[in-house]
Short mmCIF file of C-alpha atoms and ligand atoms in Angstrom, two decimals:
data_model
loop_
_atom_site.label_atom_id
_atom_site.label_comp_id
_atom_site.label_asym_id
_atom_site.label_seq_id
_atom_site.Cartn_x
_atom_site.Cartn_y
_atom_site.Cartn_z
CA MET L 1 -174.52 3.65 29.00
CA PRO L 2 -173.80 7.32 28.32
CA LEU L 3 -172.02 9.25 31.08
CA SER L 4 -173.79 12.42 32.20
CA PHE L 5 -171.85 15.49 33.25
CA PRO L 6 -173.15 18.12 35.68
CA PRO L 7 -175.47 20.63 33.95
CA GLU L 8 -173.21 23.63 34.72
CA PHE L 9 -170.07 21.86 33.44
CA LEU L 10 -168.18 24.24 31.10
CA TRP L 11 -167.47 22.71 27.72
CA GLY L 12 -164.83 24.71 25.95
CA THR L 13 -161.97 24.88 23.52
CA ALA L 14 -158.66 26.66 24.05
CA THR L 15 -156.16 28.69 22.03
CA ALA L 16 -153.30 31.10 22.69
CA ALA L 17 -152.57 34.50 21.15
CA TYR L 18 -149.25 33.82 19.44
CA GLN L 19 -150.45 30.49 18.09
CA ILE L 20 -153.48 31.86 16.23
CA GLU L 21 -153.68 35.64 15.94
CA GLY L 22 -151.11 36.62 13.32
CA ALA L 23 -151.25 40.39 12.63
CA ALA L 24 -147.89 40.53 14.34
CA GLN L 25 -147.30 44.18 13.54
CA LYS L 26 -150.85 45.45 13.58
CA ASP L 27 -152.26 48.20 15.80
CA GLY L 28 -149.07 48.95 17.66
CA ARG L 29 -148.05 45.40 18.54
CA THR L 30 -144.30 44.97 18.95
CA PRO L 31 -142.26 41.74 19.01
CA SER L 32 -142.60 39.30 21.87
CA ILE L 33 -139.93 36.73 22.69
CA TRP L 34 -141.76 34.30 20.41
CA ASP L 35 -141.49 36.68 17.44
CA THR L 36 -137.75 37.00 18.02
CA PHE L 37 -137.28 33.27 18.61
CA SER L 38 -139.32 32.11 15.63
CA HIS L 39 -137.42 34.53 13.40
CA THR L 40 -134.10 33.10 14.58
CA PRO L 41 -132.94 30.48 12.08
CA GLY L 42 -132.96 26.93 13.40
CA LYS L 43 -135.27 27.53 16.34
CA VAL L 44 -138.60 26.51 14.82
CA LEU L 45 -139.14 23.68 12.38
CA ALA L 46 -139.18 24.84 8.74
CA GLY L 47 -138.61 28.43 9.89
CA ASP L 48 -142.31 28.83 10.67
CA THR L 49 -143.41 31.95 12.55
CA GLY L 50 -146.63 33.33 14.03
CA ASP L 51 -146.58 36.39 11.72
CA ILE L 52 -149.79 35.31 10.05
CA ALA L 53 -150.67 32.14 11.96
CA VAL L 54 -154.36 31.42 11.30
CA ASP L 55 -155.15 35.12 10.97
CA HIS L 56 -157.58 34.97 13.87
CA TYR L 57 -157.00 38.68 14.51
CA HIS L 58 -158.96 39.42 11.35
CA ARG L 59 -161.22 36.38 11.36
CA PHE L 60 -162.32 36.21 14.99
CA ARG L 61 -165.96 36.97 14.20
CA ASP L 62 -166.18 33.99 11.87
CA ASP L 63 -164.26 31.82 14.32
CA VAL L 64 -166.65 32.69 17.14
CA ALA L 65 -169.67 32.05 14.92
CA MET L 66 -168.19 28.66 14.02
CA MET L 67 -167.70 27.80 17.71
CA ALA L 68 -171.31 28.68 18.42
CA GLU L 69 -172.50 26.65 15.48
CA LEU L 70 -170.53 23.63 16.71
CA GLY L 71 -172.10 23.91 20.17
CA VAL L 72 -169.02 24.93 22.18
CA LYS L 73 -170.06 26.78 25.35
CA ALA L 74 -166.80 28.32 26.58
CA TYR L 75 -163.60 29.64 25.04
CA ARG L 76 -160.18 30.00 26.62
CA PHE L 77 -157.96 32.51 24.84
CA SER L 78 -154.89 34.48 25.82
CA VAL L 79 -154.09 38.16 25.57
CA SER L 80 -150.94 39.26 23.77
CA TRP L 81 -149.09 41.43 26.28
CA SER L 82 -147.27 43.19 23.39
CA ARG L 83 -150.60 44.46 22.04
CA ILE L 84 -151.45 46.02 25.40
CA GLN L 85 -148.02 47.32 26.45
CA PRO L 86 -145.63 47.23 23.48
CA THR L 87 -142.63 47.92 25.69
CA GLY L 88 -143.88 45.79 28.56
CA ARG L 89 -144.51 48.83 30.74
CA GLY L 90 -146.48 52.05 30.88
CA PRO L 91 -150.00 52.91 29.76
CA ALA L 92 -152.18 50.49 27.83
CA VAL L 93 -152.68 50.81 24.08
CA GLN L 94 -156.35 51.38 23.35
CA ARG L 95 -156.36 49.49 20.04
CA GLY L 96 -154.95 46.44 21.77
CA LEU L 97 -157.65 46.51 24.43
CA ASP L 98 -160.30 47.13 21.76
CA PHE L 99 -159.46 43.89 20.01
CA TYR L 100 -160.03 41.81 23.14
CA ARG L 101 -163.16 43.80 23.95
CA ALA L 102 -164.54 43.06 20.52
CA LEU L 103 -163.60 39.39 20.88
CA THR L 104 -165.28 39.02 24.28
CA ASP L 105 -168.38 40.90 23.10
CA GLU L 106 -168.61 38.55 20.17
CA LEU L 107 -168.31 35.54 22.48
CA LEU L 108 -170.91 36.83 24.92
CA SER L 109 -173.36 37.67 22.17
CA HIS L 110 -173.12 34.02 21.05
CA GLY L 111 -173.64 32.76 24.61
CA ILE L 112 -170.01 31.60 24.92
CA THR L 113 -168.28 32.05 28.28
CA PRO L 114 -164.83 33.64 27.95
CA LEU L 115 -161.87 32.41 30.00
CA LEU L 116 -159.04 34.91 29.66
CA THR L 117 -155.40 33.89 30.12
CA LEU L 118 -153.06 36.81 30.70
CA TYR L 119 -149.82 35.10 29.80
CA HIS L 120 -149.35 32.25 27.37
CA TRP L 121 -145.58 32.61 26.92
CA ASP L 122 -145.28 35.76 24.81
CA LEU L 123 -143.22 38.16 26.93
CA PRO L 124 -142.65 41.58 25.29
CA GLN L 125 -139.12 41.45 23.87
CA GLU L 126 -138.10 44.64 25.68
CA LEU L 127 -138.69 42.95 29.00
CA GLU L 128 -136.52 40.03 27.93
CA ASP L 129 -133.85 42.53 26.90
CA ALA L 130 -134.05 43.88 30.46
CA GLY L 131 -133.45 40.35 31.80
CA GLY L 132 -136.76 38.54 31.31
CA TRP L 133 -138.33 36.26 33.92
CA PRO L 134 -135.02 35.62 35.72
CA GLU L 135 -135.26 39.29 36.77
CA ARG L 136 -137.53 40.20 39.65
CA ASP L 137 -138.87 43.34 38.00
CA THR L 138 -140.66 41.26 35.34
CA ALA L 139 -143.07 39.99 38.02
CA PHE L 140 -144.04 43.57 38.87
CA ARG L 141 -144.43 44.47 35.21
CA PHE L 142 -146.75 41.48 34.81
CA ALA L 143 -148.96 42.69 37.66
CA GLU L 144 -149.15 46.15 36.10
CA TYR L 145 -150.22 44.62 32.79
CA ALA L 146 -152.80 42.45 34.57
CA GLY L 147 -154.29 45.61 36.11
CA HIS L 148 -154.69 47.24 32.68
CA VAL L 149 -156.46 44.24 31.23
CA ALA L 150 -158.69 43.88 34.30
CA GLU L 151 -159.78 47.49 34.08
CA ALA L 152 -160.66 47.18 30.43
CA LEU L 153 -162.38 43.78 30.48
CA GLY L 154 -163.49 43.27 34.06
CA ASP L 155 -167.05 44.19 33.21
CA ARG L 156 -167.38 41.36 30.71
CA VAL L 157 -164.96 38.57 31.67
CA GLU L 158 -165.59 36.58 34.85
CA LEU L 159 -162.97 33.84 34.55
CA TRP L 160 -159.32 34.92 34.68
CA THR L 161 -156.12 32.91 34.49
CA THR L 162 -152.79 34.50 35.30
CA LEU L 163 -150.17 32.20 33.76
CA ASN L 164 -150.34 29.26 31.41
CA GLU L 165 -147.90 26.46 32.29
CA PRO L 166 -145.15 28.42 34.05
CA TRP L 167 -143.06 25.22 33.91
CA CYS L 168 -142.70 25.66 30.17
CA SER L 169 -141.87 29.37 30.46
CA ALA L 170 -139.16 28.74 33.05
CA PHE L 171 -137.64 25.42 32.09
CA LEU L 172 -138.15 25.19 28.33
CA GLY L 173 -137.53 28.93 27.88
CA TYR L 174 -134.45 29.32 30.10
CA GLY L 175 -133.31 25.72 30.77
CA SER L 176 -133.38 23.52 27.67
CA GLY L 177 -133.95 26.52 25.41
CA VAL L 178 -136.39 24.79 23.06
CA HIS L 179 -138.87 27.60 23.71
CA ALA L 180 -138.39 31.37 23.62
CA PRO L 181 -136.23 33.09 24.64
CA GLY L 182 -134.05 30.03 24.08
CA ARG L 183 -131.61 30.47 26.96
CA THR L 184 -129.83 27.46 28.46
CA ASP L 185 -128.90 28.42 31.98
CA ASP L 186 -129.97 26.38 35.03
CA LEU L 187 -129.78 29.29 37.43
CA ALA L 188 -131.81 31.53 35.11
CA ALA L 189 -134.45 28.79 34.85
CA LEU L 190 -134.84 28.52 38.63
CA ARG L 191 -134.92 32.28 39.06
CA ALA L 192 -137.54 32.44 36.29
CA ALA L 193 -139.66 29.84 38.11
CA HIS L 194 -139.67 31.95 41.26
CA HIS L 195 -140.40 35.20 39.45
CA LEU L 196 -143.23 33.56 37.53
CA ASN L 197 -144.67 32.46 40.87
CA LEU L 198 -144.23 35.97 42.20
CA GLY L 199 -145.78 37.42 39.04
CA HIS L 200 -148.75 35.13 39.51
CA GLY L 201 -149.26 36.28 43.10
CA LEU L 202 -148.85 39.97 42.34
CA ALA L 203 -151.13 39.73 39.31
CA ALA L 204 -153.75 37.83 41.33
CA SER L 205 -153.77 40.68 43.89
CA ALA L 206 -153.97 43.30 41.14
CA LEU L 207 -156.86 41.42 39.54
CA ARG L 208 -158.71 41.13 42.85
CA SER L 209 -158.56 44.84 43.44
CA ALA L 210 -159.55 45.79 39.89
CA LEU L 211 -162.27 43.18 39.27
CA PRO L 212 -165.85 42.93 40.52
CA ALA L 213 -166.49 40.45 43.33
CA ARG L 214 -168.00 37.87 40.99
CA ALA L 215 -164.69 37.41 39.11
CA ARG L 216 -163.02 34.03 39.53
CA LEU L 217 -159.23 33.70 39.46
CA ALA L 218 -157.16 30.75 38.32
CA ILE L 219 -153.77 29.62 37.13
CA SER L 220 -153.20 26.85 34.58
CA LEU L 221 -150.45 24.44 35.58
CA ASN L 222 -149.24 21.48 33.56
CA PRO L 223 -148.44 19.10 36.38
CA ALA L 224 -146.41 16.09 35.32
CA VAL L 225 -147.80 12.69 36.14
CA VAL L 226 -144.47 11.29 37.24
CA ARG L 227 -144.17 7.53 37.35
CA ALA L 228 -141.11 5.65 38.55
CA LYS L 229 -140.02 2.95 36.11
CA SER L 230 -139.80 0.42 38.93
CA ASP L 231 -140.22 0.38 42.69
CA ASP L 232 -136.46 0.32 43.13
CA PRO L 233 -135.76 3.10 45.69
CA ALA L 234 -133.39 4.84 43.24
CA ASP L 235 -136.15 5.06 40.62
CA VAL L 236 -138.65 6.23 43.22
CA ASP L 237 -136.20 8.94 44.24
CA ALA L 238 -135.80 9.99 40.59
CA ALA L 239 -139.59 10.39 40.46
CA ARG L 240 -139.52 12.48 43.63
CA ARG L 241 -136.92 14.81 42.13
CA ILE L 242 -138.92 15.35 38.95
CA ASP L 243 -142.10 15.81 40.95
CA ALA L 244 -140.36 18.65 42.82
CA LEU L 245 -139.06 20.32 39.64
CA ALA L 246 -142.19 19.85 37.57
CA ASN L 247 -144.94 20.26 40.11
CA ARG L 248 -144.16 21.27 43.66
CA VAL L 249 -141.91 24.17 42.61
CA PHE L 250 -145.16 25.85 41.52
CA SER L 251 -147.98 24.23 43.49
CA ASP L 252 -146.26 24.46 46.88
CA PRO L 253 -145.77 28.24 46.87
CA ILE L 254 -149.02 28.97 45.03
CA LEU L 255 -151.26 26.72 47.13
CA HIS L 256 -149.36 26.48 50.41
CA GLY L 257 -146.97 29.44 50.60
CA ARG L 258 -143.73 27.43 50.83
CA TYR L 259 -141.01 25.92 48.65
CA PRO L 260 -140.22 22.21 49.04
CA GLU L 261 -137.14 21.46 51.14
CA ASP L 262 -136.11 18.61 48.85
CA LEU L 263 -136.08 21.03 45.90
CA PHE L 264 -133.63 23.27 47.77
CA ALA L 265 -131.42 20.26 48.48
CA ASP L 266 -131.56 18.94 44.90
CA THR L 267 -130.64 22.33 43.42
CA ALA L 268 -128.12 23.42 46.08
CA ARG L 269 -125.28 23.06 43.59
CA ILE L 270 -126.92 25.69 41.38
CA THR L 271 -128.33 28.21 43.84
CA ASP L 272 -129.07 28.98 47.48
CA TRP L 273 -132.42 30.49 46.40
CA SER L 274 -131.49 33.82 47.98
CA PHE L 275 -133.51 35.48 45.21
CA VAL L 276 -136.60 34.51 47.24
CA GLN L 277 -137.11 37.64 49.33
CA ASP L 278 -138.90 38.10 52.64
CA GLY L 279 -142.63 38.29 52.06
CA ASP L 280 -142.51 36.67 48.61
CA LEU L 281 -144.24 33.49 49.72
CA GLN L 282 -147.14 35.46 51.18
CA ARG L 283 -147.32 37.48 47.95
CA ILE L 284 -147.42 34.28 45.90
CA ARG L 285 -150.04 32.46 47.93
CA GLN L 286 -153.22 34.27 46.93
CA PRO L 287 -156.70 32.81 47.30
CA LEU L 288 -157.74 31.12 44.06
CA ASP L 289 -161.20 30.18 42.84
CA VAL L 290 -160.19 27.55 40.30
CA LEU L 291 -157.08 25.49 39.62
CA GLY L 292 -156.51 24.86 35.92
CA ILE L 293 -154.91 21.57 34.97
CA ASN L 294 -153.38 20.94 31.53
CA TYR L 295 -152.60 17.33 30.72
CA TYR L 296 -151.42 15.42 27.66
CA THR L 297 -149.19 12.47 28.57
CA PRO L 298 -147.44 10.90 31.57
CA THR L 299 -143.72 11.05 32.42
CA VAL L 300 -141.76 7.89 33.27
CA VAL L 301 -138.37 8.17 34.98
CA SER L 302 -135.63 6.06 36.46
CA ALA L 303 -132.25 6.62 38.05
CA ALA L 304 -129.47 6.75 35.49
CA THR L 305 -125.72 6.88 35.52
CA ASP L 306 -125.37 8.49 32.12
CA THR L 307 -127.88 11.05 30.89
CA ASP L 308 -125.62 13.04 28.59
CA GLY L 309 -126.36 13.89 25.01
CA PRO L 310 -129.21 15.47 23.08
CA ARG L 311 -132.66 14.22 23.76
CA GLN L 312 -136.24 14.69 22.84
CA ASP L 313 -138.15 15.99 25.82
CA GLY L 314 -141.51 16.05 24.12
CA HIS L 315 -141.26 19.76 23.23
CA GLY L 316 -138.14 19.88 21.07
CA VAL L 317 -134.58 18.61 20.93
CA SER L 318 -131.79 20.15 22.99
CA ASP L 319 -128.36 19.31 24.40
CA TYR L 320 -129.53 20.96 27.59
CA SER L 321 -131.90 19.51 30.14
CA PRO L 322 -135.01 21.35 31.28
CA TRP L 323 -134.52 19.76 34.73
CA PRO L 324 -131.86 21.70 36.66
CA GLY L 325 -130.55 19.64 39.54
CA ALA L 326 -131.92 16.37 38.22
CA ASP L 327 -128.75 14.90 36.78
CA GLY L 328 -128.93 11.19 37.14
CA VAL L 329 -132.55 10.95 36.07
CA ALA L 330 -133.41 9.15 32.84
CA PHE L 331 -136.68 9.62 30.96
CA HIS L 332 -138.52 6.75 29.31
CA ARG L 333 -141.40 6.48 26.92
CA ALA L 334 -144.55 5.51 28.79
CA PRO L 335 -146.52 2.55 27.46
CA GLY L 336 -149.47 3.30 25.19
CA GLU L 337 -150.21 4.32 21.64
CA LEU L 338 -148.58 7.51 20.40
CA THR L 339 -150.07 10.72 19.05
CA ALA L 340 -148.32 12.62 16.24
CA MET L 341 -146.21 14.34 18.93
CA ASP L 342 -144.95 10.87 19.91
CA TRP L 343 -146.69 11.43 23.22
CA PRO L 344 -148.01 8.17 24.69
CA ILE L 345 -151.74 8.16 25.43
CA ASP L 346 -152.76 7.38 28.99
CA ALA L 347 -156.03 8.86 30.20
CA SER L 348 -155.51 7.49 33.71
CA GLY L 349 -152.88 10.22 34.15
CA LEU L 350 -155.61 12.84 33.98
CA TYR L 351 -157.65 10.98 36.59
CA ASP L 352 -154.59 10.78 38.84
CA LEU L 353 -153.93 14.52 38.56
CA LEU L 354 -157.51 15.49 39.31
CA MET L 355 -157.54 13.23 42.36
CA ARG L 356 -154.17 14.49 43.52
CA TYR L 357 -155.11 18.16 43.41
CA SER L 358 -158.54 17.66 44.87
CA ALA L 359 -156.86 15.98 47.84
CA GLU L 360 -154.10 18.57 48.02
CA ALA L 361 -156.36 21.62 47.78
CA PRO L 362 -159.70 20.59 49.27
CA GLY L 363 -162.49 23.00 48.35
CA LEU L 364 -160.63 24.43 45.33
CA PRO L 365 -162.59 23.63 42.16
CA LEU L 366 -160.60 22.23 39.25
CA MET L 367 -160.87 22.75 35.51
CA VAL L 368 -159.11 20.90 32.75
CA THR L 369 -157.89 23.98 30.89
CA GLU L 370 -156.10 21.94 28.18
CA ASN L 371 -156.19 18.41 26.86
CA GLY L 372 -156.08 17.13 23.31
CA ALA L 373 -153.95 15.43 20.69
CA ALA L 374 -152.12 16.05 17.42
CA TYR L 375 -152.71 13.74 14.48
CA GLU L 376 -151.75 13.82 10.83
CA ASP L 377 -155.10 15.06 9.63
CA LYS L 378 -155.74 15.38 5.90
CA PRO L 379 -158.85 16.32 3.97
CA ASP L 380 -160.30 13.45 1.91
CA ASP L 381 -161.41 13.77 -1.72
CA ALA L 382 -164.66 15.33 -0.61
CA GLY L 383 -162.76 17.88 1.51
CA GLN L 384 -163.83 16.29 4.81
CA VAL L 385 -161.40 15.58 7.64
CA HIS L 386 -162.00 12.41 9.62
CA ASP L 387 -160.07 12.08 12.85
CA PRO L 388 -161.39 9.08 14.77
CA GLU L 389 -158.15 8.88 16.81
CA ARG L 390 -158.77 12.34 18.23
CA ILE L 391 -162.34 11.41 19.12
CA ALA L 392 -161.05 8.30 20.91
CA TYR L 393 -158.41 10.34 22.75
CA VAL L 394 -160.88 12.96 23.94
CA ARG L 395 -163.53 10.38 24.80
CA ASP L 396 -161.08 8.45 26.99
CA HIS L 397 -159.91 11.59 28.74
CA LEU L 398 -163.46 12.84 29.30
CA ALA L 399 -164.33 9.44 30.76
CA ALA L 400 -161.36 9.89 33.13
CA VAL L 401 -162.73 13.31 34.14
CA HIS L 402 -166.12 11.73 34.77
CA ARG L 403 -164.51 9.01 36.86
CA ALA L 404 -162.74 11.67 38.94
CA ILE L 405 -166.01 13.55 39.46
CA ARG L 406 -167.67 10.31 40.62
CA ALA L 407 -164.77 9.78 43.01
CA GLY L 408 -165.42 13.21 44.54
CA ALA L 409 -163.25 15.63 42.54
CA ASP L 410 -164.93 19.01 41.94
CA VAL L 411 -164.18 19.41 38.23
CA ARG L 412 -166.04 22.32 36.67
CA GLY L 413 -165.04 22.22 33.02
CA TYR L 414 -162.96 20.87 30.16
CA PHE L 415 -161.23 22.87 27.41
CA LEU L 416 -160.17 20.96 24.36
CA TRP L 417 -156.79 21.97 22.98
CA SER L 418 -157.35 23.32 20.43
CA LEU L 419 -160.19 25.00 18.57
CA LEU L 420 -158.07 25.40 15.43
CA ASP L 421 -154.92 23.91 13.97
CA ASN L 422 -152.21 26.42 14.83
CA PHE L 423 -148.56 27.32 15.40
CA GLU L 424 -147.31 24.54 17.66
CA TRP L 425 -144.27 26.36 19.09
CA SER L 426 -140.97 24.78 18.05
CA TYR L 427 -142.85 22.37 15.76
CA GLY L 428 -144.33 25.24 13.76
CA TYR L 429 -147.33 24.25 11.67
CA SER L 430 -146.25 20.62 11.37
CA LYS L 431 -148.45 19.41 14.25
CA ARG L 432 -152.21 19.77 14.06
CA PHE L 433 -154.09 19.89 17.38
CA GLY L 434 -157.28 21.53 16.10
CA ALA L 435 -160.83 20.26 16.20
CA VAL L 436 -161.08 22.46 13.13
CA TYR L 437 -158.73 21.91 10.21
CA VAL L 438 -157.02 24.98 8.77
CA ASP L 439 -155.69 25.15 5.22
CA TYR L 440 -152.78 27.49 5.85
CA GLU L 441 -152.65 28.65 2.21
CA THR L 442 -156.23 29.82 2.02
CA GLN L 443 -157.06 30.06 5.75
CA THR L 444 -160.16 27.97 5.09
CA ARG L 445 -161.58 26.35 8.22
CA THR L 446 -163.09 22.84 8.02
CA PRO L 447 -164.49 21.29 11.19
CA LYS L 448 -163.03 17.79 11.58
CA SER L 449 -165.36 14.97 12.62
CA SER L 450 -164.06 15.45 16.18
CA ALA L 451 -165.41 19.03 16.20
CA ARG L 452 -168.91 17.82 15.35
CA TRP L 453 -168.63 15.02 17.87
CA TYR L 454 -167.33 17.31 20.62
CA GLY L 455 -170.03 19.91 19.89
CA GLU L 456 -172.65 17.21 20.40
CA VAL L 457 -171.11 16.18 23.73
CA ALA L 458 -171.04 19.87 24.75
CA ARG L 459 -174.67 20.38 23.73
CA THR L 460 -176.00 17.33 25.54
CA GLY L 461 -173.54 17.00 28.43
CA ARG L 462 -173.52 13.29 27.68
CA LEU L 463 -170.64 11.11 26.63
CA ASP L 464 -171.20 7.78 24.91
CA VAL L 465 -168.64 5.22 25.96
CA GLU L 466 -168.35 1.65 24.75
C1 FCB V 501 -149.33 23.04 25.89
C2 FCB V 501 -149.43 24.50 25.53
C3 FCB V 501 -150.28 24.78 24.31
C4 FCB V 501 -150.09 23.74 23.24
C5 FCB V 501 -150.20 22.35 23.80
C6 FCB V 501 -150.05 21.25 22.79
O1 FCB V 501 -148.17 22.82 26.62
O2 FCB V 501 -149.94 25.25 26.61
O3 FCB V 501 -150.00 26.07 23.86
O4 FCB V 501 -148.90 23.94 22.60
O5 FCB V 501 -149.26 22.16 24.83
#
């Protein structure tokens, strides 16, 4: 029996500027923290960088036409801050705005709904040199940038996301250092988390005042589905700690205007949180129209006596933990088959998240703004790319979304990560998440079988399940 999705359900794919655009020095763009990081030896596998990426900056018209041909109805992309404000402050660069205008016009003329993300991790390097997200001023700079983009694109973009996955920016960028800017400082990571929250709130206010009333505002979080390894109280407490550091550190201020007390207690050794100033929580808690949820794999934890030593946290390898204040927590591989990222597959995690946030924020519509899988895709002799594992992954996760909708969750859309194979952060080009295969030598695009399959689901709004 096929599952039917609501007629207005948004079927999309997602990308991010640094991962696909290339043209790193074109039209006034200056380095972001990801340019600096990827050009630092040893930071990204094989020394890969986003200098050229999949050259989307020059090929966006063809990429949009391909999306339309596949049947995709919506497209989530991010704006490169360094194209708009090369120094991270001051007036906007017209050529930078023109690119995103041309992109959105192209989308709209193909009947594709744009979803614009303002920040997908690529802070202008000058702002990092001035202290980066651990510094309060960065939040104000972000709001200024948001205002520029809103003024230029507010007439054609209705769906706006402030930040993508602030957990990664704060804790992988400043804690474990596997992401740009590669700092390993617990206090900096916690300060960054707060200033990202503040940046979100200030940007949301700036967007509201610059955008027409029909605009809808969102943030994309990547909440961890934290599971205790056993029901031993010590393991349950480990899960509580990670839930605070992964989830509630963002969702509590953003949705409820408070920080969790247990987070303060767990991190007391690192900070007294005096960087949270009077009025910040009101600034952070802005009315939202959509909550974006990104989900890939669950997190299993237990209490541990010895958690020293390098470890794989799913995003890279570091001697430093991305969980400040969570010493004594061990991470375990969840059951389930693995994708090429070694991420266990468990679609019930997506169901759990959708149910959690629909209970926690009643009346706030949800969207899955990222979900997908990497596999070792290769063209066959006829040049075709068959990826049945990806189809199975997406089918299972879409069935979980459908189950959540049936159980009462108000889920408005799903964005497959990713449209194209691309620069997968510290893994460089070694991991392929695309529905469309990219030959990086020739930049040829070949839709994988999953792209055709997904396009059909998008066109019909129906999902065949066994
Ligand atoms: C998410 C990121 C996205 C991509 C996927 C695989 O955390 O937002 O850019 O790297 O993971």
